[in-house]
Coordinates of C-alpha atoms in Angstrom, one line a residue:
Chain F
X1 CA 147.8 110.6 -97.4
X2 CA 146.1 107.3 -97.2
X3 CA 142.5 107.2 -98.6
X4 CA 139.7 107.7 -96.6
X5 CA 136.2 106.0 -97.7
X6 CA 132.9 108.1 -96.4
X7 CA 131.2 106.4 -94.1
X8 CA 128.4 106.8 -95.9
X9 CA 125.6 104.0 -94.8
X10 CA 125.6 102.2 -98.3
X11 CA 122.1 101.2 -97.8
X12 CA 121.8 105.1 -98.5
X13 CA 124.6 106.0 -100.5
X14 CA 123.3 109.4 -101.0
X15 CA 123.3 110.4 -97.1
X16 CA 125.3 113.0 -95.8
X17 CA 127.4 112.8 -92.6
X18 CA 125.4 114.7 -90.0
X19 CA 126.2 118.1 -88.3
X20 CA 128.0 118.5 -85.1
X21 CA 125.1 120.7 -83.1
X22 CA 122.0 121.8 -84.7
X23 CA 122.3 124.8 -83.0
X24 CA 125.2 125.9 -85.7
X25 CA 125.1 124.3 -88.9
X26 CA 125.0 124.6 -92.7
X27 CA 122.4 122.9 -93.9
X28 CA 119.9 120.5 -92.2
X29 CA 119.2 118.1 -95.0
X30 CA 120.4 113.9 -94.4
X31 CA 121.0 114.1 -97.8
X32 CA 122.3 115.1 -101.1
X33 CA 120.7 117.7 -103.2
X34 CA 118.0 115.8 -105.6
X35 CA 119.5 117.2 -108.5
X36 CA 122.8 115.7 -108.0
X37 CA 120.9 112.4 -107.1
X38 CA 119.2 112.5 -110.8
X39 CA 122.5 113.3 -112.4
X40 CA 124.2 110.6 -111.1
X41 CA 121.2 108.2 -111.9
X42 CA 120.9 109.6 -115.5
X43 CA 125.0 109.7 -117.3
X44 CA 127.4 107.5 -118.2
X45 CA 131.1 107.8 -118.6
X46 CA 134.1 109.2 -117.1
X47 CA 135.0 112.6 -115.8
X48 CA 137.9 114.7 -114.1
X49 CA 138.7 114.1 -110.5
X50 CA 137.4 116.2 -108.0
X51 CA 139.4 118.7 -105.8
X52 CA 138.3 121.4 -103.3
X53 CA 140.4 123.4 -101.7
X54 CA 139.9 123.8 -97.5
X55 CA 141.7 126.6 -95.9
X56 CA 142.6 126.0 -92.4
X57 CA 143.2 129.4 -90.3
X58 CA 143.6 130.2 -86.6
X59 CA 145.4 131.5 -83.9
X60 CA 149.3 130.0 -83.4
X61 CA 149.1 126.9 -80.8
X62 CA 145.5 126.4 -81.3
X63 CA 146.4 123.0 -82.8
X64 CA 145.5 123.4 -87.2
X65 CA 148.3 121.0 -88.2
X66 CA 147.8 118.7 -85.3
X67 CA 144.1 118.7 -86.2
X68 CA 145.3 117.8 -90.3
X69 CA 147.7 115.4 -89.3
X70 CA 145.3 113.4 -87.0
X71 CA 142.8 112.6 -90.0
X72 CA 145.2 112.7 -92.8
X73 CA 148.1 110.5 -91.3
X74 CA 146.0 109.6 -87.9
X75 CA 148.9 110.8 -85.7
X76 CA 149.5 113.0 -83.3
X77 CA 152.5 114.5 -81.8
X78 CA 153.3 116.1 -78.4
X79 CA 155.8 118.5 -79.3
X80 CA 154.6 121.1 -80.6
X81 CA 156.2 122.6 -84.3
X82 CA 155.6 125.8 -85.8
X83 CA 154.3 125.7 -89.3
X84 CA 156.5 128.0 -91.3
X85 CA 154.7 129.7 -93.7
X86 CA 152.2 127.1 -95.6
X87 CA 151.7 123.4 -95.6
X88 CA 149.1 121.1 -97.6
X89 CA 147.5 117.7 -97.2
X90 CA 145.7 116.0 -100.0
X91 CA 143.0 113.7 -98.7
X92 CA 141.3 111.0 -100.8
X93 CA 137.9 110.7 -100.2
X94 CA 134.9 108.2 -101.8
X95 CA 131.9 109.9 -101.8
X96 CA 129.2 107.9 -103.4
X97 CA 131.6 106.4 -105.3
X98 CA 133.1 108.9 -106.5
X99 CA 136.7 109.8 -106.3
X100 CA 137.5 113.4 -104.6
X101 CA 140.0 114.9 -102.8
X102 CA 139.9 117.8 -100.3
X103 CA 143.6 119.8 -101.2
X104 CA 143.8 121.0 -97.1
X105 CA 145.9 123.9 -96.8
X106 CA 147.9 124.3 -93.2
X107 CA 148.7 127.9 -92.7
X108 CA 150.9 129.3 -90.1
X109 CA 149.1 131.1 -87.2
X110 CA 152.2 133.0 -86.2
X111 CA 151.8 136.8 -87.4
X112 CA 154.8 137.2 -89.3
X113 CA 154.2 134.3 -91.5
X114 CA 150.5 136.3 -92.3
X115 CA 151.7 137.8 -95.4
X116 CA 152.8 134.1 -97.1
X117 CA 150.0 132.2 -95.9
X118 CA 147.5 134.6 -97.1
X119 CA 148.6 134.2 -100.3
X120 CA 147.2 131.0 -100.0
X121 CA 143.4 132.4 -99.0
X122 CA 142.3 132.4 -102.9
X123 CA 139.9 130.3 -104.6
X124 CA 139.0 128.3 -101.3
X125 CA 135.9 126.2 -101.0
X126 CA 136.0 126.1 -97.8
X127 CA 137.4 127.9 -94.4
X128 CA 137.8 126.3 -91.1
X129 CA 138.8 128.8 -88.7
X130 CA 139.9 126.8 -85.5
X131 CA 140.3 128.0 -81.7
X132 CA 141.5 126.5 -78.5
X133 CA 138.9 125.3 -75.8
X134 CA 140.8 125.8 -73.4
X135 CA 142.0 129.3 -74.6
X136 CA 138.8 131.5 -74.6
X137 CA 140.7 134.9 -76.3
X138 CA 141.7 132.6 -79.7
X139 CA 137.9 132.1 -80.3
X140 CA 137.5 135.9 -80.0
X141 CA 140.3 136.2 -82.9
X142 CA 138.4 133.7 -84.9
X143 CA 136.4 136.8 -86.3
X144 CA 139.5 138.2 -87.9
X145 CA 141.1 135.1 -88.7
X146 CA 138.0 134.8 -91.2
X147 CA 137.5 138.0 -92.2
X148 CA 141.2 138.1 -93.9
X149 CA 140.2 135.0 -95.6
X150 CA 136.9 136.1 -96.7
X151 CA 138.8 138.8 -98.3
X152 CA 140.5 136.8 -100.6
X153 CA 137.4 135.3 -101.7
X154 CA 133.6 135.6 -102.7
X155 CA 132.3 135.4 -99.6
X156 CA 128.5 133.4 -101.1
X157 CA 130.1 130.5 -102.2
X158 CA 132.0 129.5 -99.4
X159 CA 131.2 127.2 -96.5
X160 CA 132.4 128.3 -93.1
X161 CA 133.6 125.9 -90.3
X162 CA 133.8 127.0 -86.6
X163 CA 136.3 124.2 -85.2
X164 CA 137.2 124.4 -81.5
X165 CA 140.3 122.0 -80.6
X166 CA 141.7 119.9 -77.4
X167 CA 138.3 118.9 -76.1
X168 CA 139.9 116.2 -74.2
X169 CA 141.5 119.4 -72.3
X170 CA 138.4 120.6 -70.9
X171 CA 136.0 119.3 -68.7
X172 CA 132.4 118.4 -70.1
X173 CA 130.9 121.7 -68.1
X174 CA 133.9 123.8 -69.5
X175 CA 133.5 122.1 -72.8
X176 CA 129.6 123.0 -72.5
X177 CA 129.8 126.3 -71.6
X178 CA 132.7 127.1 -74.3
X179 CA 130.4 126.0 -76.6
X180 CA 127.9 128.3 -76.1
X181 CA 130.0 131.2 -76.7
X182 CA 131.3 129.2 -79.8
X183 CA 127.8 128.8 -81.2
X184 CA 126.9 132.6 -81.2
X185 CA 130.1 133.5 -82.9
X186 CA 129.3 130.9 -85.3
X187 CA 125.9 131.8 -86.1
X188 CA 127.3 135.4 -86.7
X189 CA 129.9 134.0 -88.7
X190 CA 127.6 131.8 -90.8
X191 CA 129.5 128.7 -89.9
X192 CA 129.1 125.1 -88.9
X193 CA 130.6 124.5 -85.3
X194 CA 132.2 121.1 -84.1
X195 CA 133.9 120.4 -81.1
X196 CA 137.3 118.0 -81.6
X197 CA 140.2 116.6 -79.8
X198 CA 143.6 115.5 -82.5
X199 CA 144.8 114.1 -79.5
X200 CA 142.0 111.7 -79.1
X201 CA 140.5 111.5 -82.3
X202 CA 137.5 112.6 -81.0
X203 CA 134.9 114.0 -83.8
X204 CA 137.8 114.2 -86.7
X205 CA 137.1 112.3 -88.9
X206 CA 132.9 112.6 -88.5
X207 CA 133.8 116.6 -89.0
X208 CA 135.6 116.1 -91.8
X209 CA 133.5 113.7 -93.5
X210 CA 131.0 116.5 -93.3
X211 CA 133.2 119.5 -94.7
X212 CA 134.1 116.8 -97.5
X213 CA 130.7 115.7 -98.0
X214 CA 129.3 119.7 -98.0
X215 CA 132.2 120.3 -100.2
X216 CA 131.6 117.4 -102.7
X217 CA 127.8 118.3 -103.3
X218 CA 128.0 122.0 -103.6
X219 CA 131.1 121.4 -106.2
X220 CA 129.5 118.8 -108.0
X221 CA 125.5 121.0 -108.1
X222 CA 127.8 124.1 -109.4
X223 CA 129.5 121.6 -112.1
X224 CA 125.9 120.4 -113.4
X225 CA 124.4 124.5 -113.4
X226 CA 127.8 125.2 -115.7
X227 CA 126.8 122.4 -117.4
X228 CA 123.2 123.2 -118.2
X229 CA 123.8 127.2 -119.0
X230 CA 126.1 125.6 -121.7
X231 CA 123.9 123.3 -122.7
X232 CA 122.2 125.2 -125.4
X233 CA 124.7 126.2 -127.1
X234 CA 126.8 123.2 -127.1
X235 CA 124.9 120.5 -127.3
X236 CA 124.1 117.7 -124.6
X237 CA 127.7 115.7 -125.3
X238 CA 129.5 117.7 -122.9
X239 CA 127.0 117.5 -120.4
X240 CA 127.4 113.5 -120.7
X241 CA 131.1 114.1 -120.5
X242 CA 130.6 116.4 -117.2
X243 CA 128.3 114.5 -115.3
X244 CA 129.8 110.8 -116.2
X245 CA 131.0 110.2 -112.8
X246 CA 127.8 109.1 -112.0
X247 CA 128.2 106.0 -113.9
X248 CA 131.4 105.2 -111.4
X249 CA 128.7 105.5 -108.6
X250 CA 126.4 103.0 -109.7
X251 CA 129.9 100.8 -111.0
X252 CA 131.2 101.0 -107.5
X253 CA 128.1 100.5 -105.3
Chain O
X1 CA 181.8 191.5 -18.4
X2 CA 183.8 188.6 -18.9
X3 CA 181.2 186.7 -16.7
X4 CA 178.0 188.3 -18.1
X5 CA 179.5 187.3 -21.9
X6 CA 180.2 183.7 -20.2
X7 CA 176.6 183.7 -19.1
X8 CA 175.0 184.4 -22.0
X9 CA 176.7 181.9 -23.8
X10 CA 176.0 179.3 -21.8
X11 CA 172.3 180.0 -22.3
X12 CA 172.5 180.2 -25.8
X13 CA 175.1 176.7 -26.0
X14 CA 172.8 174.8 -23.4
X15 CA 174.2 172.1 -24.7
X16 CA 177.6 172.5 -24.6
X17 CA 180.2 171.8 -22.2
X18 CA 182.6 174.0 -21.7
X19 CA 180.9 177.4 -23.2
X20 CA 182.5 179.1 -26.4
X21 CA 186.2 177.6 -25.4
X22 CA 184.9 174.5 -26.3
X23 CA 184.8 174.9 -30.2
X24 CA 188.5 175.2 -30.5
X25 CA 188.6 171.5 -28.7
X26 CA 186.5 170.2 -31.2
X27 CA 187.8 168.5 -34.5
X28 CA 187.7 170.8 -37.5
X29 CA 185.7 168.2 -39.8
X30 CA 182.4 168.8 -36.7
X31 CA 182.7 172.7 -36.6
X32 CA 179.5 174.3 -37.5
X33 CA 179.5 178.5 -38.1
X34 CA 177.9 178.5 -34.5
X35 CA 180.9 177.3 -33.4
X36 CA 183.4 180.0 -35.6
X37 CA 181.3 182.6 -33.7
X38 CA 182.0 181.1 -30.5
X39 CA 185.6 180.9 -31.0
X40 CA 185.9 184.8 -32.8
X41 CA 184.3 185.8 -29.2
X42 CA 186.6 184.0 -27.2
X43 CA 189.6 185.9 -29.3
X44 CA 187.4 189.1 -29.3
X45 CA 187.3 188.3 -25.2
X46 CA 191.0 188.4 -25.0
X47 CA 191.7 190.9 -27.5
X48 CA 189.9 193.4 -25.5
X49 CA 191.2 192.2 -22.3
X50 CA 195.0 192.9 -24.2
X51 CA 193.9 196.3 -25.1
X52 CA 192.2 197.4 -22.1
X53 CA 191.8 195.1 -19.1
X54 CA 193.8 194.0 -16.0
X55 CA 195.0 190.2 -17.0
X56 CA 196.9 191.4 -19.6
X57 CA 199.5 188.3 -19.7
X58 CA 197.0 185.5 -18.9
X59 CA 195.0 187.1 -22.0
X60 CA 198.4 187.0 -24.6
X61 CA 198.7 183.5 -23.5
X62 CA 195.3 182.4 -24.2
X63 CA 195.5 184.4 -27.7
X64 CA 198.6 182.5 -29.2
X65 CA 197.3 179.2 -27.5
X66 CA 193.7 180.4 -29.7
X67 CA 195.8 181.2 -32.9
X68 CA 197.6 178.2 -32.6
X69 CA 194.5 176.0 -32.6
X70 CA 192.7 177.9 -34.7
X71 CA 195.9 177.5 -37.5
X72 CA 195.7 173.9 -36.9
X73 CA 192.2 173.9 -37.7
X74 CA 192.6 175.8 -40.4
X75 CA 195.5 173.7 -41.9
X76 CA 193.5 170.4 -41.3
X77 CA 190.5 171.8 -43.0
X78 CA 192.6 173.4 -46.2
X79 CA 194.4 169.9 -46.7
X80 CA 191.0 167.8 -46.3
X81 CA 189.4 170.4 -48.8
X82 CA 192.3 169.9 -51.2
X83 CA 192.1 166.2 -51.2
X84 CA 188.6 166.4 -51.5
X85 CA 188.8 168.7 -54.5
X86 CA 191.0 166.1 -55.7
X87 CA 189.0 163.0 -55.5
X88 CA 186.1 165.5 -57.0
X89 CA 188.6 166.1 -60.0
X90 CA 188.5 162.4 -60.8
X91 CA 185.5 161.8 -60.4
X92 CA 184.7 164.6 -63.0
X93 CA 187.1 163.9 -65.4
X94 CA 186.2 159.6 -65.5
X95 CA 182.5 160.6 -65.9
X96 CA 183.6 163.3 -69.1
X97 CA 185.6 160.4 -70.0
X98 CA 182.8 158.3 -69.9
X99 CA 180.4 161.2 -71.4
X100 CA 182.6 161.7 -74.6
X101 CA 183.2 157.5 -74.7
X102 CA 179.2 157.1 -74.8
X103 CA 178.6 160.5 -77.5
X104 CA 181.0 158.8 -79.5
X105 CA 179.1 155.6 -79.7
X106 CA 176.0 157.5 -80.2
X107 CA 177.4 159.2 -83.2
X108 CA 178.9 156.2 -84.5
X109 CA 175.8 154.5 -84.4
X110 CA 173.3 157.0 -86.0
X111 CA 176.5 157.5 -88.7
X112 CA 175.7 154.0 -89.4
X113 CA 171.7 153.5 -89.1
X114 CA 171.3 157.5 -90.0
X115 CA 167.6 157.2 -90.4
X116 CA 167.2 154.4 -87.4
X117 CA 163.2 154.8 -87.2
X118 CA 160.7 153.2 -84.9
X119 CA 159.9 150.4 -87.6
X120 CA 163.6 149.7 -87.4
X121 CA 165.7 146.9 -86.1
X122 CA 169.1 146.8 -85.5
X123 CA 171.2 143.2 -86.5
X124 CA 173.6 141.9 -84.1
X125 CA 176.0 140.5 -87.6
X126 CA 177.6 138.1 -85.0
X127 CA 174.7 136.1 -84.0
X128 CA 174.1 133.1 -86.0
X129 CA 170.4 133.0 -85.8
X130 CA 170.1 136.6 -87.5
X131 CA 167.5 137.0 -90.1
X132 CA 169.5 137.1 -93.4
X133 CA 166.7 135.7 -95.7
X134 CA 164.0 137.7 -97.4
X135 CA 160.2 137.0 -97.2
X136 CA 160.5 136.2 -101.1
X137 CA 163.1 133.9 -100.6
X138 CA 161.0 132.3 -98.1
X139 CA 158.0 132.1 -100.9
X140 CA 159.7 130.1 -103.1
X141 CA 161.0 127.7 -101.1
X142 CA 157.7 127.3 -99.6
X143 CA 156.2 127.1 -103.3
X144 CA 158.9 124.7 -104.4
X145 CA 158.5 122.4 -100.7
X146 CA 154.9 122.4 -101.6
X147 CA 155.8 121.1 -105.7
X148 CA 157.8 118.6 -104.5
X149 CA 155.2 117.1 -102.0
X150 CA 152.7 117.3 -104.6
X151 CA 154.9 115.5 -106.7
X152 CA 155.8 112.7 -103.9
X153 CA 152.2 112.6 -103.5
X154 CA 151.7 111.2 -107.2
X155 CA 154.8 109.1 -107.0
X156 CA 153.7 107.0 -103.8
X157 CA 150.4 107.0 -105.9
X158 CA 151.9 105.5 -108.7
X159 CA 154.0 103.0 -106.7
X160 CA 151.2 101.6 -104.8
X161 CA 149.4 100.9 -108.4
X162 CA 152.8 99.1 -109.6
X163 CA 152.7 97.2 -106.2
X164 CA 149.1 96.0 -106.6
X165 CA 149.5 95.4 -110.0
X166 CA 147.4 97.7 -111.5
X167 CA 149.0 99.9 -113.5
X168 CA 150.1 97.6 -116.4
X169 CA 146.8 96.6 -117.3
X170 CA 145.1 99.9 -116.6
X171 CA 144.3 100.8 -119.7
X172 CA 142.6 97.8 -120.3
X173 CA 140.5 98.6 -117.3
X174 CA 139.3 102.0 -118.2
X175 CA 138.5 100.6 -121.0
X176 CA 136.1 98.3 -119.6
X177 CA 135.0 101.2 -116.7
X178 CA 133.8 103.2 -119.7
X179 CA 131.6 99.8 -121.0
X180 CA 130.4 98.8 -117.6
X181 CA 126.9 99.8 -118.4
X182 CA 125.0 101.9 -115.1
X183 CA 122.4 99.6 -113.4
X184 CA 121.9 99.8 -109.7
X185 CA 122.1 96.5 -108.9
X186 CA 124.1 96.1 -105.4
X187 CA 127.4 94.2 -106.1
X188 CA 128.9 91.2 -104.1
X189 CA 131.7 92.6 -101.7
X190 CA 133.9 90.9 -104.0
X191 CA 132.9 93.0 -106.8
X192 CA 133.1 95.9 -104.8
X193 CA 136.4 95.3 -103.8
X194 CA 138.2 95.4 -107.2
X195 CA 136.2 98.3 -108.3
X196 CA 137.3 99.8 -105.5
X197 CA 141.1 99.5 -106.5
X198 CA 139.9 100.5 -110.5
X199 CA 138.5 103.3 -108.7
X200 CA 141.6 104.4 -106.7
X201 CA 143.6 103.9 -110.4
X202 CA 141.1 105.9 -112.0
X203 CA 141.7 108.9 -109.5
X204 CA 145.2 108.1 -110.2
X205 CA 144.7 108.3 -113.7
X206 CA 142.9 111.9 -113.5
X207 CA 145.4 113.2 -110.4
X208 CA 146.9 115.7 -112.3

């Protein structure tokens, strides 16, 4: 995986990449959460590296891997290869300066690999379920698709992503039209919806700037709340030690 | 009478020909039970007329000419119904052949698969792409595929730190990271592009 630097405007380092339609997204705001802005303006030192881990999960043929493949190794492939089982990417990202990976994991869409790549569900941060544009019925599945994740997980902490693929498949008015139905199932499912094409690029890497950048803030708010229940009884040391990656932001501007 | 009898015939037999005589003409495979009647009056005709009427001699002549067609027909119709029992016999016996071949199989297979239920498949042991591997096997080759790329993912890590350099002095560096005091002042790209590789080595550094 090669790394991949947010493009975050460094006039605002703290900005968030924006949302794909404001008709279906997670949060509004340009950027991140105030308290994660103090923390990283207040420690010093070093911390652990980052990692979340994104779930990808989807009908078979709707295009996960190619999707994975064209922002982790900016490729994409005609022939089409069924994942067997499970596959992972690790992505290296700089947000704000600071060093965090997305772990993505590639599960297989075909049925009878279900029972491996479930396994896999657990202790995700974040769930892309993905459909085909040009294939109306795998958005309808999409429903499932995240239930049986959800199920492996606590549902509250989770952010959802609506992704539908080959864009450059369907016309605009198609496209349009798609979307609309996409955006209601979203908005039921709680997710963010983007529209992408691995074959062109198109929207890749701006969507998954944003699940990284959503990601990043949410992991890094719930590491400064562990933090500060412990404070009390163990003193402010570890919370230098837990928030010092903000030091590498300002050292790295 | 003989006329009247001819009459009524040939009203019933519209059709026909030559009246009642005409059924012993005909081949024996076409005759219908019409036509039996037809010929059992023509010998009832003459019988009576042997009996009782005038043309005694013309009737005894018709008679055995009548018997000996009606033998004939007889004999062709016994040695066509023979030969067809025959080919029936065959044809019986190859499909109880076939019958018993087919049971056979049937029992030999549910001997084998005795409890062969919806859920379950029979495996063709010949063909090569057969499944033969269990869904646990398939987990931990999947979990040790997914070690070893996590593994190659440090490695390359690693390499590209020898390769620039780094990795020799890192320690040194982190060292420095740690003193580097936290202003905001914006650096020079310069600046910003070293840190950035003491960045990449300190993700290195805390990969796993």
């Amino acid at each position: 995986c090669a790394s991949a630097l947010l493009p975050s405007n460094p006039n605002y380092p703290f900005s968030l990449t924006r949302w794909y339609t404001p008709e279906a997204c997670l949060q509004f705001k340009d950027h991140f959460h105030a308290q994660l802005r103090t923390a990283c303006q207040q420690s010093t030192g070093t911390t652990g590296l980052k990692i979340s881990k994104v779930v990808v999960v989807g009908d078979v043929y709707v295009g996960k891997t190619s999707l994975i493949h064209r922002f982790c190794k900016d490729r994409f492939e005609r022939d089409y290869k069924a994942t067997i089982g499970v596959d992972f990417e690790i992505e290296r990202f700089e947000i704000v300066g600071i060093p965090y990976n997305l772990q993505i994991w590639d599960t297989a869409g075909q049925e009878k690999f279900k029972c491996i790549a479930s396994a896999y569900y657990r202790g995700a941060e974040v769930i892309i379920t993905v459909f085909d544009l040009a294939d109306i019925q795998t958005l309808d599945h999409t429903k499932q698709w995240l239930e049986d994740a959800l199920r492996e997980n606590e549902a509250n902490s989770i952010f959802i992503f609506l992704v539908g693929t080959k864009k450059d498949l369907v016309s605009d008015a198609v496209c349009e039209r798609t979307e609309l139905d996409a955006i209601r199932f979203a908005n039921d499912m709680q997710a963010e919806y983007w529209s992408v094409s691995a074959k062109t690029g198109e929207n890749v890497k701006e969507f998954f700037s944003r699940v990284a950048a959503l990601a990043f803030e949410q992991s890094m708010i719930r590491e400064l709340e562990k933090t500060t229940g412990h404070m009390a009884q163990i003193g402010t040391g570890n919370l230098i030690r837990m928030l010092s990656f903000a030091c590498l932001y300002f050292a790295f501007l | 009478m003989q006329r009247g009898g001819e009459g009524e015939e040939e009203e019933e037999d519209g059709e026909d020909d030559g009246g009642p005589e005409s059924a012993l003409q005909k081949s024996p495979f076409q005759l219908t039970a019409e036509d039996v009647y037809d010929i059992s009056s023509v010998v009832g005709r003459d019988l009576l007329q042997l009996s009782a009427g005038p043309e005694v001699p013309a009737a005894a002549a018709r008679l055995q000419f009548s018997m000996v067609r009606v033998l004939e027909m007889l004999e062709a119709l016994v040695s066509e119904g023979s030969l067809t029992e025959e080919q029936l016999r065959m044809e019986r016996d190859s499909l109880r052949a076939e019958l018993e071949a087919l049971r056979g199989r049937a029992a030999a297979g549910s001997a084998q698969q005795p409890n062969l239920g919806p859920d379950k498949m029979v495996i063709d042991l010949t063909d090569p792409n057969r499944p033969r591997f269990t869904l646990q096997e398939l987990r931990d080759v999947l979990q040790e595929r997914n070690q070893l790329k996590a593994q190659l993912l440090v490695v390359q890590e690693e390499l590209q730190c020898y390769k620039s350099g780094i990795i020799s002095q890192r320690k040194d560096q982190a060292k420095e990271l740690e003193k580097e005091p936290c202003d905001s002042n914006p650096s020079t790209s310069k600046d910003s592009h070293e840190k950035t590789i003491i960045k990449r080595l300190f993700s290195f550094k805390h990969g796993k």
